[in-house]
């Protein structure tokens, strides 16, 4: 169910509309929502038939009295938060903005470069580079 739910967020529905048109985006969104509802009903029926749905809820006191403990989940969360932050930092460090079209470019991967004002400028394509160099020429 979570797989389908990720496909029905507003930004993604707007992307569907942009690529496929409003009618098809509406149909696709309705199909995904219907699929989520059917999947939820089927899971509920299966779990109820197997008798694995709890009959009672835990008390609030039993939840709040547990306290916070350092366990493997907390350690893994910290480790992967640091790893994610390092990846974001590397991505930002490697990136450059094409001054012609504004597209983000990997400065180590793009072969399209020029020197302007004593610094290197990176481009997404040869066309953007040529436009930039042509605009700078007298």
Short mmCIF file of C-alpha atoms in Angstrom, two decimals:
data_model
loop_
_atom_site.label_atom_id
_atom_site.label_comp_id
_atom_site.label_asym_id
_atom_site.label_seq_id
_atom_site.Cartn_x
_atom_site.Cartn_y
_atom_site.Cartn_z
CA UNK A 1 0.00 0.00 0.00
CA UNK A 2 2.85 2.37 0.78
CA UNK A 3 4.18 1.86 -2.73
CA UNK A 4 0.99 3.27 -4.22
CA UNK A 5 0.65 6.05 -1.64
CA UNK A 6 3.99 7.53 -2.72
CA UNK A 7 2.59 7.88 -6.25
CA UNK A 8 -0.40 10.02 -5.20
CA UNK A 9 1.29 13.05 -3.69
CA UNK A 10 0.40 16.46 -5.12
CA UNK A 11 3.77 17.14 -6.80
CA UNK A 12 3.69 13.75 -8.54
CA UNK A 13 0.07 14.20 -9.63
CA UNK A 14 1.05 17.57 -11.12
CA UNK A 15 3.90 15.85 -12.98
CA UNK A 16 1.42 13.27 -14.31
CA UNK A 17 -0.76 16.14 -15.53
CA UNK A 18 2.20 17.83 -17.21
CA UNK A 19 3.39 14.69 -19.01
CA UNK A 20 0.14 12.85 -19.72
CA UNK A 21 -2.53 15.56 -19.70
CA UNK A 22 -5.25 16.31 -17.17
CA UNK A 23 -7.69 13.54 -18.12
CA UNK A 24 -5.16 10.73 -18.04
CA UNK A 25 -3.61 12.08 -14.82
CA UNK A 26 -7.05 12.02 -13.20
CA UNK A 27 -7.66 8.45 -14.38
CA UNK A 28 -4.22 7.33 -13.19
CA UNK A 29 -4.69 8.95 -9.78
CA UNK A 30 -8.15 7.39 -9.40
CA UNK A 31 -6.72 3.98 -10.33
CA UNK A 32 -3.93 4.31 -7.77
CA UNK A 33 -6.35 5.39 -5.01
CA UNK A 34 -8.71 2.51 -5.87
CA UNK A 35 -5.77 0.10 -5.78
CA UNK A 36 -4.79 1.37 -2.33
CA UNK A 37 -8.34 0.93 -1.02
CA UNK A 38 -8.63 -2.62 -2.42
CA UNK A 39 -5.20 -3.56 -1.05
CA UNK A 40 -6.12 -2.21 2.41
CA UNK A 41 -9.40 -4.17 2.46
CA UNK A 42 -7.66 -7.39 1.34
CA UNK A 43 -4.92 -7.01 3.96
CA UNK A 44 -7.54 -6.36 6.65
CA UNK A 45 -9.53 -9.44 5.61
CA UNK A 46 -6.44 -11.67 5.53
CA UNK A 47 -5.15 -10.45 8.90
CA UNK A 48 -8.60 -10.79 10.46
CA UNK A 49 -8.99 -14.32 9.08
CA UNK A 50 -5.59 -15.28 10.52
CA UNK A 51 -6.50 -13.73 13.87
CA UNK A 52 -3.45 -11.49 14.04
CA UNK A 53 -5.30 -8.18 14.53
CA UNK A 54 -4.98 -7.13 18.20
CA UNK A 55 -8.22 -6.79 20.16
CA UNK A 56 -6.94 -4.20 22.64
CA UNK A 57 -4.67 -1.20 22.52
CA UNK A 58 -1.75 -0.72 24.89
CA UNK A 59 -2.38 1.82 27.65
CA UNK A 60 -0.84 5.27 27.37
CA UNK A 61 1.07 4.69 30.62
CA UNK A 62 2.73 1.56 29.23
CA UNK A 63 3.96 3.58 26.27
CA UNK A 64 5.12 6.69 28.15
CA UNK A 65 6.83 4.70 30.94
CA UNK A 66 9.18 2.97 28.51
CA UNK A 67 11.52 5.94 28.24
CA UNK A 68 14.14 6.53 25.59
CA UNK A 69 16.85 3.92 25.16
CA UNK A 70 19.89 3.82 22.96
CA UNK A 71 19.39 0.76 20.77
CA UNK A 72 20.51 -0.42 17.35
CA UNK A 73 17.75 1.56 15.61
CA UNK A 74 18.93 4.84 17.14
CA UNK A 75 22.54 4.06 16.23
CA UNK A 76 21.60 3.15 12.65
CA UNK A 77 19.51 6.34 12.36
CA UNK A 78 22.51 8.41 13.47
CA UNK A 79 24.93 6.60 11.15
CA UNK A 80 22.71 6.90 8.08
CA UNK A 81 21.83 10.52 8.86
CA UNK A 82 25.56 11.29 8.82
CA UNK A 83 26.01 9.26 5.62
CA UNK A 84 23.11 11.09 3.98
CA UNK A 85 24.48 14.47 5.05
CA UNK A 86 27.89 13.52 3.60
CA UNK A 87 26.28 12.55 0.29
CA UNK A 88 24.34 15.82 0.13
CA UNK A 89 27.54 17.76 0.91
CA UNK A 90 29.44 15.91 -1.84
CA UNK A 91 26.64 16.54 -4.33
CA UNK A 92 26.52 20.25 -3.55
CA UNK A 93 30.32 20.50 -3.67
CA UNK A 94 30.50 18.81 -7.06
CA UNK A 95 27.67 20.81 -8.54
CA UNK A 96 27.82 24.01 -10.52
CA UNK A 97 25.13 26.07 -12.18
CA UNK A 98 25.20 26.60 -15.94
CA UNK A 99 25.12 30.42 -16.31
CA UNK A 100 23.17 30.22 -19.58
CA UNK A 101 20.24 27.92 -18.79
CA UNK A 102 20.52 27.62 -14.99
CA UNK A 103 20.78 23.81 -15.02
CA UNK A 104 22.80 22.07 -12.29
CA UNK A 105 25.91 20.40 -13.70
CA UNK A 106 28.43 17.97 -12.21
CA UNK A 107 31.64 19.95 -12.53
CA UNK A 108 33.76 16.77 -12.67
CA UNK A 109 31.65 15.00 -15.30
CA UNK A 110 30.91 17.73 -17.82
CA UNK A 111 33.41 18.31 -20.63
CA UNK A 112 31.86 21.72 -21.41
CA UNK A 113 33.88 24.47 -19.70
CA UNK A 114 35.15 27.95 -20.28
CA UNK A 115 37.24 30.44 -18.35
CA UNK A 116 35.68 33.78 -17.49
CA UNK A 117 37.19 36.38 -15.18
CA UNK A 118 39.92 34.01 -14.04
CA UNK A 119 37.52 31.26 -12.94
CA UNK A 120 36.20 28.14 -14.62
CA UNK A 121 32.54 28.13 -15.68
CA UNK A 122 30.73 24.81 -16.30
CA UNK A 123 27.99 24.14 -18.85
CA UNK A 124 25.39 21.43 -19.47
CA UNK A 125 26.03 21.31 -23.21
CA UNK A 126 28.22 22.61 -26.00
CA UNK A 127 25.34 24.86 -27.10
CA UNK A 128 25.23 26.67 -23.75
CA UNK A 129 29.02 26.97 -23.77
CA UNK A 130 29.00 28.43 -27.29
CA UNK A 131 26.26 30.91 -26.39
CA UNK A 132 28.21 32.02 -23.31
CA UNK A 133 31.53 32.35 -25.17
CA UNK A 134 29.79 34.14 -28.07
CA UNK A 135 28.12 36.59 -25.70
CA UNK A 136 31.47 37.37 -24.00
CA UNK A 137 33.32 37.98 -27.31
CA UNK A 138 33.54 41.60 -28.53
#
